[in-house]
Amino acid sequence: MKREELADLTVLLAVVEEGNFTRAAVRLGISQSAVSHTIRRLEAALGFRALNRTSRSVSLTDMGEKLIASLRPGLAQIEERIEELRSIGDRPSGLVRITASLAAVRAILWPVMTEISRDYPDIQIEINTNSRLSDLAEGRFDAAVRLAEMVGPDLIAVPVGPAVAMAAVASPDYLAGRGVPEHPDELARHDCIVMRFGANTAPYDWEFEGRGEEIVRKVSGPFIFNESELCIRAALEGFGIAYIPLPEVETEIADGRLQRVLADWCEPFEGFHLCYSSRRQMSSALRIVIDRLRYRIAGT
């Protein structure tokens, strides 16, 4: 394969990962027309069509899927070697890609990432906000911020925040009309705002612990969301009870717009962790991110 065709393959991979030509062009720092031209040239050289194109999106053909499956491991090895060589230098540099929920970005990531950017101008940080539990290898992420219970067994997890508790909350008007539940079993008589973390995953079952019992309840209601902010908005507007990490609704509880219920059934649990693969060579930039994010108990 010619050298320019190898470069064209990186453009194809960017289009596949970003889902369309426009976002791939932004990521690569070139024009959309240049991306389109590169893909056409690559397909002509390959002798087969790699992408199906519509007016709104692109997807891989069968041959394209086989090509990408064989391409990714090699490019990953090249990237890891480059990062390894970078880490030899005195100045940490390179791109760190992190996936996290918007709530985790606001509470955990953003304050620290801005400090890193000021202290290490050669480090570039990409943050992908998604409540879906993205696969790190599939999404080519270096790390993810997840609650401890959602960290996979093949990942290293570093605590980046204190213990948290869930909060079942609803508007005062809703509770005035429907009553205040005092036991998780009573949720069956209430409208609940449901979370689904991924398009192909089951809705999240609400977990409670208290009075020596552990209870898991399937709930239902008028809405299913994949972002906690929408759950909070629905609760504020009186559509039912939402089940949200307490830090995300402390302001609304304090000002009386939301009322907490079942508080004695919501024991604190391990909070957010930064997780990353144990099998991947760690870059100097990722080392900085991990060290800065690592949660330290006051006084230690």
CSV table of C-alpha atoms in Angstrom, one decimal:
chain,number,residue,atom,x,y,z
A,1,MET,CA,0.0,0.0,0.0
A,2,LYS,CA,1.2,3.5,-0.9
A,3,ARG,CA,2.1,5.9,1.9
A,4,GLU,CA,-0.7,8.3,1.0
A,5,GLU,CA,-3.2,5.5,1.2
A,6,LEU,CA,-2.1,4.9,4.8
A,7,ALA,CA,-2.9,8.5,5.5
A,8,ASP,CA,-6.2,8.1,3.8
A,9,LEU,CA,-7.1,5.2,6.1
A,10,THR,CA,-6.8,7.5,9.1
A,11,VAL,CA,-9.4,9.8,7.5
A,12,LEU,CA,-11.7,6.8,7.0
A,13,LEU,CA,-11.3,5.9,10.6
A,14,ALA,CA,-12.1,9.4,11.7
A,15,VAL,CA,-15.3,9.4,9.6
A,16,VAL,CA,-16.4,6.1,11.1
A,17,GLU,CA,-15.7,7.2,14.7
A,18,GLU,CA,-17.4,10.6,14.3
A,19,GLY,CA,-20.4,9.3,12.4
A,20,ASN,CA,-20.3,11.9,9.6
A,21,PHE,CA,-18.0,13.8,7.3
A,22,THR,CA,-18.5,17.2,9.0
A,23,ARG,CA,-17.4,16.1,12.5
A,24,ALA,CA,-14.5,14.2,11.0
A,25,ALA,CA,-13.3,17.3,9.1
A,26,VAL,CA,-13.4,19.3,12.4
A,27,ARG,CA,-11.5,16.7,14.2
A,28,LEU,CA,-8.8,16.4,11.5
A,29,GLY,CA,-8.6,20.2,10.9
A,30,ILE,CA,-9.4,20.0,7.2
A,31,SER,CA,-12.4,20.9,5.0
A,32,GLN,CA,-15.4,18.6,4.5
A,33,SER,CA,-14.8,18.5,0.8
A,34,ALA,CA,-11.2,17.3,1.5
A,35,VAL,CA,-12.6,14.5,3.6
A,36,SER,CA,-15.1,13.5,0.8
A,37,HIS,CA,-12.3,13.6,-1.8
A,38,THR,CA,-10.0,11.5,0.4
A,39,ILE,CA,-12.7,8.8,0.9
A,40,ARG,CA,-13.5,8.6,-2.8
A,41,ARG,CA,-9.8,8.3,-3.6
A,42,LEU,CA,-9.3,5.6,-1.0
A,43,GLU,CA,-12.3,3.6,-2.2
A,44,ALA,CA,-11.0,3.8,-5.8
A,45,ALA,CA,-7.6,2.5,-4.6
A,46,LEU,CA,-9.2,-0.3,-2.5
A,47,GLY,CA,-11.5,-1.4,-5.3
A,48,PHE,CA,-14.6,-1.5,-3.1
A,49,ARG,CA,-17.0,0.9,-1.3
A,50,ALA,CA,-16.2,1.2,2.4
A,51,LEU,CA,-19.0,3.5,3.4
A,52,ASN,CA,-22.8,3.7,2.8
A,53,ARG,CA,-23.7,7.4,2.6
A,54,THR,CA,-27.1,9.1,3.2
A,55,SER,CA,-27.9,12.8,3.5
A,56,ARG,CA,-27.7,12.5,7.3
A,57,SER,CA,-25.2,9.8,8.2
A,58,VAL,CA,-22.6,7.3,7.0
A,59,SER,CA,-22.2,3.7,7.9
A,60,LEU,CA,-19.8,0.9,7.1
A,61,THR,CA,-20.4,-1.6,4.3
A,62,ASP,CA,-19.6,-5.3,5.0
A,63,MET,CA,-16.2,-4.8,3.4
A,64,GLY,CA,-15.7,-1.6,5.3
A,65,GLU,CA,-16.4,-3.3,8.6
A,66,LYS,CA,-13.8,-6.0,7.8
A,67,LEU,CA,-11.3,-3.3,6.9
A,68,ILE,CA,-11.8,-1.3,10.1
A,69,ALA,CA,-11.6,-4.5,12.2
A,70,SER,CA,-8.2,-5.2,10.8
A,71,LEU,CA,-7.1,-1.6,10.8
A,72,ARG,CA,-7.8,-0.6,14.4
A,73,PRO,CA,-5.3,-2.9,16.2
A,74,GLY,CA,-2.4,-1.7,14.1
A,75,LEU,CA,-3.2,1.9,14.5
A,76,ALA,CA,-3.7,1.5,18.2
A,77,GLN,CA,-0.2,0.0,18.5
A,78,ILE,CA,1.3,2.9,16.5
A,79,GLU,CA,-0.5,5.4,18.8
A,80,GLU,CA,0.7,3.6,21.9
A,81,ARG,CA,4.3,3.6,20.7
A,82,ILE,CA,4.1,7.3,19.9
A,83,GLU,CA,2.7,8.0,23.3
A,84,GLU,CA,5.5,5.9,24.9
A,85,LEU,CA,8.1,7.9,23.0
A,86,ARG,CA,6.4,11.2,24.1
A,87,SER,CA,6.5,10.1,27.7
A,88,ILE,CA,10.3,10.0,27.5
A,89,GLY,CA,10.4,13.7,27.1
A,90,ASP,CA,10.4,16.2,30.0
A,91,ARG,CA,7.2,18.0,29.0
A,92,PRO,CA,4.0,15.9,29.1
A,93,SER,CA,2.1,16.2,25.8
A,94,GLY,CA,-0.5,14.6,23.6
A,95,LEU,CA,-4.3,14.0,23.5
A,96,VAL,CA,-6.3,12.5,26.4
A,97,ARG,CA,-9.8,11.3,25.4
A,98,ILE,CA,-12.2,10.9,28.3
A,99,THR,CA,-15.9,9.9,28.3
A,100,ALA,CA,-18.1,10.9,31.2
A,101,SER,CA,-21.7,12.0,32.0
A,102,LEU,CA,-22.4,15.7,32.0
A,103,ALA,CA,-22.9,15.6,35.7
A,104,ALA,CA,-19.5,14.1,36.3
A,105,VAL,CA,-17.9,16.6,34.0
A,106,ARG,CA,-19.3,19.5,36.0
A,107,ALA,CA,-18.7,18.1,39.4
A,108,ILE,CA,-15.3,16.3,38.9
A,109,LEU,CA,-13.6,16.9,35.6
A,110,TRP,CA,-14.0,20.5,34.6
A,111,PRO,CA,-12.2,22.2,37.5
A,112,VAL,CA,-9.2,19.9,37.3
A,113,MET,CA,-9.0,19.8,33.5
A,114,THR,CA,-8.8,23.6,33.3
A,115,GLU,CA,-5.9,23.5,35.8
A,116,ILE,CA,-4.1,20.9,33.7
A,117,SER,CA,-4.6,23.0,30.5
A,118,ARG,CA,-3.0,26.0,32.1
A,119,ASP,CA,-0.1,24.1,33.7
A,120,TYR,CA,0.6,21.8,30.7
A,121,PRO,CA,-0.2,23.6,27.4
A,122,ASP,CA,1.1,20.7,25.3
A,123,ILE,CA,-1.7,18.4,26.7
A,124,GLN,CA,-5.0,18.4,24.8
A,125,ILE,CA,-8.1,17.1,26.5
A,126,GLU,CA,-11.1,15.8,24.7
A,127,ILE,CA,-14.3,15.2,26.8
A,128,ASN,CA,-17.2,13.2,25.4
A,129,THR,CA,-20.4,13.7,27.5
A,130,ASN,CA,-22.5,10.6,27.3
A,131,SER,CA,-24.4,8.7,30.0
A,132,ARG,CA,-24.1,5.5,27.9
A,133,LEU,CA,-21.4,3.3,29.3
A,134,SER,CA,-19.1,3.6,26.3
A,135,ASP,CA,-16.6,0.8,25.7
A,136,LEU,CA,-13.1,2.4,26.0
A,137,ALA,CA,-11.5,0.4,23.2
A,138,GLU,CA,-14.4,0.7,20.8
A,139,GLY,CA,-14.6,4.5,21.3
A,140,ARG,CA,-10.8,4.8,21.5
A,141,PHE,CA,-11.1,6.6,24.8
A,142,ASP,CA,-8.2,6.7,27.2
A,143,ALA,CA,-10.3,6.8,30.3
A,144,ALA,CA,-13.9,7.1,31.6
A,145,VAL,CA,-15.5,8.6,34.7
A,146,ARG,CA,-18.0,6.2,36.2
A,147,LEU,CA,-19.6,5.3,39.5
A,148,ALA,CA,-17.7,2.5,41.2
A,149,GLU,CA,-20.5,0.0,40.7
A,150,MET,CA,-20.3,0.5,36.9
A,151,VAL,CA,-16.6,-0.1,36.5
A,152,GLY,CA,-15.8,-3.2,34.5
A,153,PRO,CA,-13.6,-6.0,35.9
A,154,ASP,CA,-10.9,-5.5,33.3
A,155,LEU,CA,-10.3,-1.8,34.2
A,156,ILE,CA,-8.1,-0.1,36.7
A,157,ALA,CA,-10.2,2.4,38.8
A,158,VAL,CA,-9.0,5.4,40.7
A,159,PRO,CA,-11.3,7.2,43.1
A,160,VAL,CA,-11.8,10.8,42.0
A,161,GLY,CA,-14.6,11.9,44.4
A,162,PRO,CA,-16.1,11.2,47.8
A,163,ALA,CA,-18.9,8.8,48.6
A,164,VAL,CA,-22.3,9.8,47.3
A,165,ALA,CA,-25.9,9.0,48.0
A,166,MET,CA,-28.9,8.7,45.7
A,167,ALA,CA,-31.9,11.0,46.3
A,168,ALA,CA,-35.5,10.2,45.4
A,169,VAL,CA,-37.0,13.6,44.7
A,170,ALA,CA,-40.3,15.1,43.5
A,171,SER,CA,-42.0,18.5,43.4
A,172,PRO,CA,-44.1,19.5,46.4
A,173,ASP,CA,-47.2,19.8,44.2
A,174,TYR,CA,-46.7,16.2,43.0
A,175,LEU,CA,-46.3,14.8,46.5
A,176,ALA,CA,-49.3,16.9,47.7
A,177,GLY,CA,-51.5,15.2,45.2
A,178,ARG,CA,-50.1,11.7,45.2
A,179,GLY,CA,-48.8,11.3,48.7
A,180,VAL,CA,-45.3,10.8,50.2
A,181,PRO,CA,-43.9,7.2,49.8
A,182,GLU,CA,-42.3,5.9,53.0
A,183,HIS,CA,-41.1,2.5,51.7
A,184,PRO,CA,-39.7,1.6,48.3
A,185,ASP,CA,-42.6,-0.8,47.7
A,186,GLU,CA,-44.9,2.2,47.6
A,187,LEU,CA,-43.2,3.4,44.4
A,188,ALA,CA,-45.4,1.0,42.4
A,189,ARG,CA,-48.3,3.5,43.0
A,190,HIS,CA,-46.2,6.4,41.8
A,191,ASP,CA,-45.1,7.9,38.5
A,192,CYS,CA,-41.3,7.6,38.3
A,193,ILE,CA,-38.9,9.2,35.9
A,194,VAL,CA,-36.8,6.4,34.4
A,195,MET,CA,-33.2,6.4,33.3
A,196,ARG,CA,-31.8,4.2,30.5
A,197,PHE,CA,-28.0,4.4,30.1
A,198,GLY,CA,-27.8,2.9,26.6
A,199,ALA,CA,-30.1,2.4,23.7
A,200,ASN,CA,-29.8,-1.3,24.0
A,201,THR,CA,-29.8,-1.6,27.7
A,202,ALA,CA,-32.6,-2.2,30.2
A,203,PRO,CA,-33.9,0.8,32.2
A,204,TYR,CA,-32.1,1.4,35.4
A,205,ASP,CA,-33.7,-0.4,38.4
A,206,TRP,CA,-33.7,1.7,41.6
A,207,GLU,CA,-31.6,0.2,44.4
A,208,PHE,CA,-32.3,1.0,48.1
A,209,GLU,CA,-30.6,0.0,51.3
A,210,GLY,CA,-31.9,0.6,54.8
A,211,ARG,CA,-33.4,-0.9,58.0
A,212,GLY,CA,-31.2,-4.0,57.3
A,213,GLU,CA,-32.7,-4.6,53.9
A,214,GLU,CA,-31.5,-4.3,50.3
A,215,ILE,CA,-34.3,-3.7,47.8
A,216,VAL,CA,-34.3,-3.4,44.0
A,217,ARG,CA,-37.4,-1.9,42.4
A,218,LYS,CA,-38.3,-1.8,38.7
A,219,VAL,CA,-40.1,1.5,38.2
A,220,SER,CA,-42.2,3.1,35.4
A,221,GLY,CA,-43.6,6.4,34.5
A,222,PRO,CA,-44.3,8.9,31.7
A,223,PHE,CA,-40.7,9.5,30.6
A,224,ILE,CA,-37.4,7.5,30.0
A,225,PHE,CA,-34.3,9.6,29.6
A,226,ASN,CA,-30.6,9.0,29.2
A,227,GLU,CA,-29.5,12.3,31.0
A,228,SER,CA,-30.1,13.1,34.6
A,229,GLU,CA,-30.7,16.8,33.8
A,230,LEU,CA,-33.9,15.8,32.0
A,231,CYS,CA,-35.0,13.6,34.9
A,232,ILE,CA,-34.6,16.6,37.2
A,233,ARG,CA,-36.5,18.9,34.9
A,234,ALA,CA,-39.4,16.4,34.7
A,235,ALA,CA,-39.5,16.1,38.4
A,236,LEU,CA,-39.5,19.9,38.8
A,237,GLU,CA,-42.5,20.1,36.5
A,238,GLY,CA,-44.4,17.6,38.6
A,239,PHE,CA,-44.3,14.5,36.3
A,240,GLY,CA,-43.2,12.2,39.1
A,241,ILE,CA,-40.3,11.0,41.3
A,242,ALA,CA,-36.7,11.1,40.0
A,243,TYR,CA,-33.8,9.1,41.4
A,244,ILE,CA,-30.7,11.2,41.1
A,245,PRO,CA,-27.2,11.4,42.8
A,246,LEU,CA,-27.8,13.8,45.7
A,247,PRO,CA,-25.1,16.4,44.7
A,248,GLU,CA,-27.0,17.0,41.4
A,249,VAL,CA,-30.2,18.1,43.2
A,250,GLU,CA,-28.9,19.7,46.5
A,251,THR,CA,-29.7,23.2,45.2
A,252,GLU,CA,-33.3,22.3,44.2
A,253,ILE,CA,-33.9,20.6,47.6
A,254,ALA,CA,-32.4,23.6,49.5
A,255,ASP,CA,-34.6,26.1,47.8
A,256,GLY,CA,-37.8,24.0,48.1
A,257,ARG,CA,-38.4,23.3,44.5
A,258,LEU,CA,-37.8,19.5,45.1
A,259,GLN,CA,-38.6,17.5,48.1
A,260,ARG,CA,-36.6,14.4,49.1
A,261,VAL,CA,-38.4,11.2,50.0
A,262,LEU,CA,-37.1,7.8,51.2
A,263,ALA,CA,-33.9,9.4,52.5
A,264,ASP,CA,-33.4,6.7,55.1
A,265,TRP,CA,-33.3,4.1,52.3
A,266,CYS,CA,-30.5,5.8,50.4
A,267,GLU,CA,-27.2,4.8,52.1
A,268,PRO,CA,-24.0,6.4,50.7
A,269,PHE,CA,-21.9,4.3,48.3
A,270,GLU,CA,-18.5,4.7,46.6
A,271,GLY,CA,-18.5,7.7,44.2
A,272,PHE,CA,-17.0,8.5,40.9
A,273,HIS,CA,-13.9,6.7,39.7
A,274,LEU,CA,-11.6,7.3,36.7
A,275,CYS,CA,-11.1,4.0,35.0
A,276,TYR,CA,-8.7,3.0,32.3
A,277,SER,CA,-7.3,-0.2,30.6
A,278,SER,CA,-4.6,-2.1,32.4
A,279,ARG,CA,-3.4,-3.4,29.0
A,280,ARG,CA,-2.6,-0.1,27.3
A,281,GLN,CA,0.6,1.8,27.5
A,282,MET,CA,0.0,4.9,29.6
A,283,SER,CA,1.0,8.3,28.1
A,284,SER,CA,2.7,11.0,30.1
A,285,ALA,CA,-0.5,13.1,29.6
A,286,LEU,CA,-2.8,10.5,31.0
A,287,ARG,CA,-0.5,10.1,34.0
A,288,ILE,CA,-0.9,13.8,34.8
A,289,VAL,CA,-4.7,13.5,34.5
A,290,ILE,CA,-4.8,10.5,36.8
A,291,ASP,CA,-2.6,12.2,39.4
A,292,ARG,CA,-4.5,15.4,39.4
A,293,LEU,CA,-8.0,13.8,39.5
A,294,ARG,CA,-7.1,11.2,42.2
A,295,TYR,CA,-9.4,11.9,45.2
A,296,ARG,CA,-7.5,12.6,48.4
A,297,ILE,CA,-9.3,12.7,51.8
A,298,ALA,CA,-8.7,16.1,53.5
A,299,GLY,CA,-5.5,16.0,55.5
A,300,THR,CA,-3.8,13.2,53.5
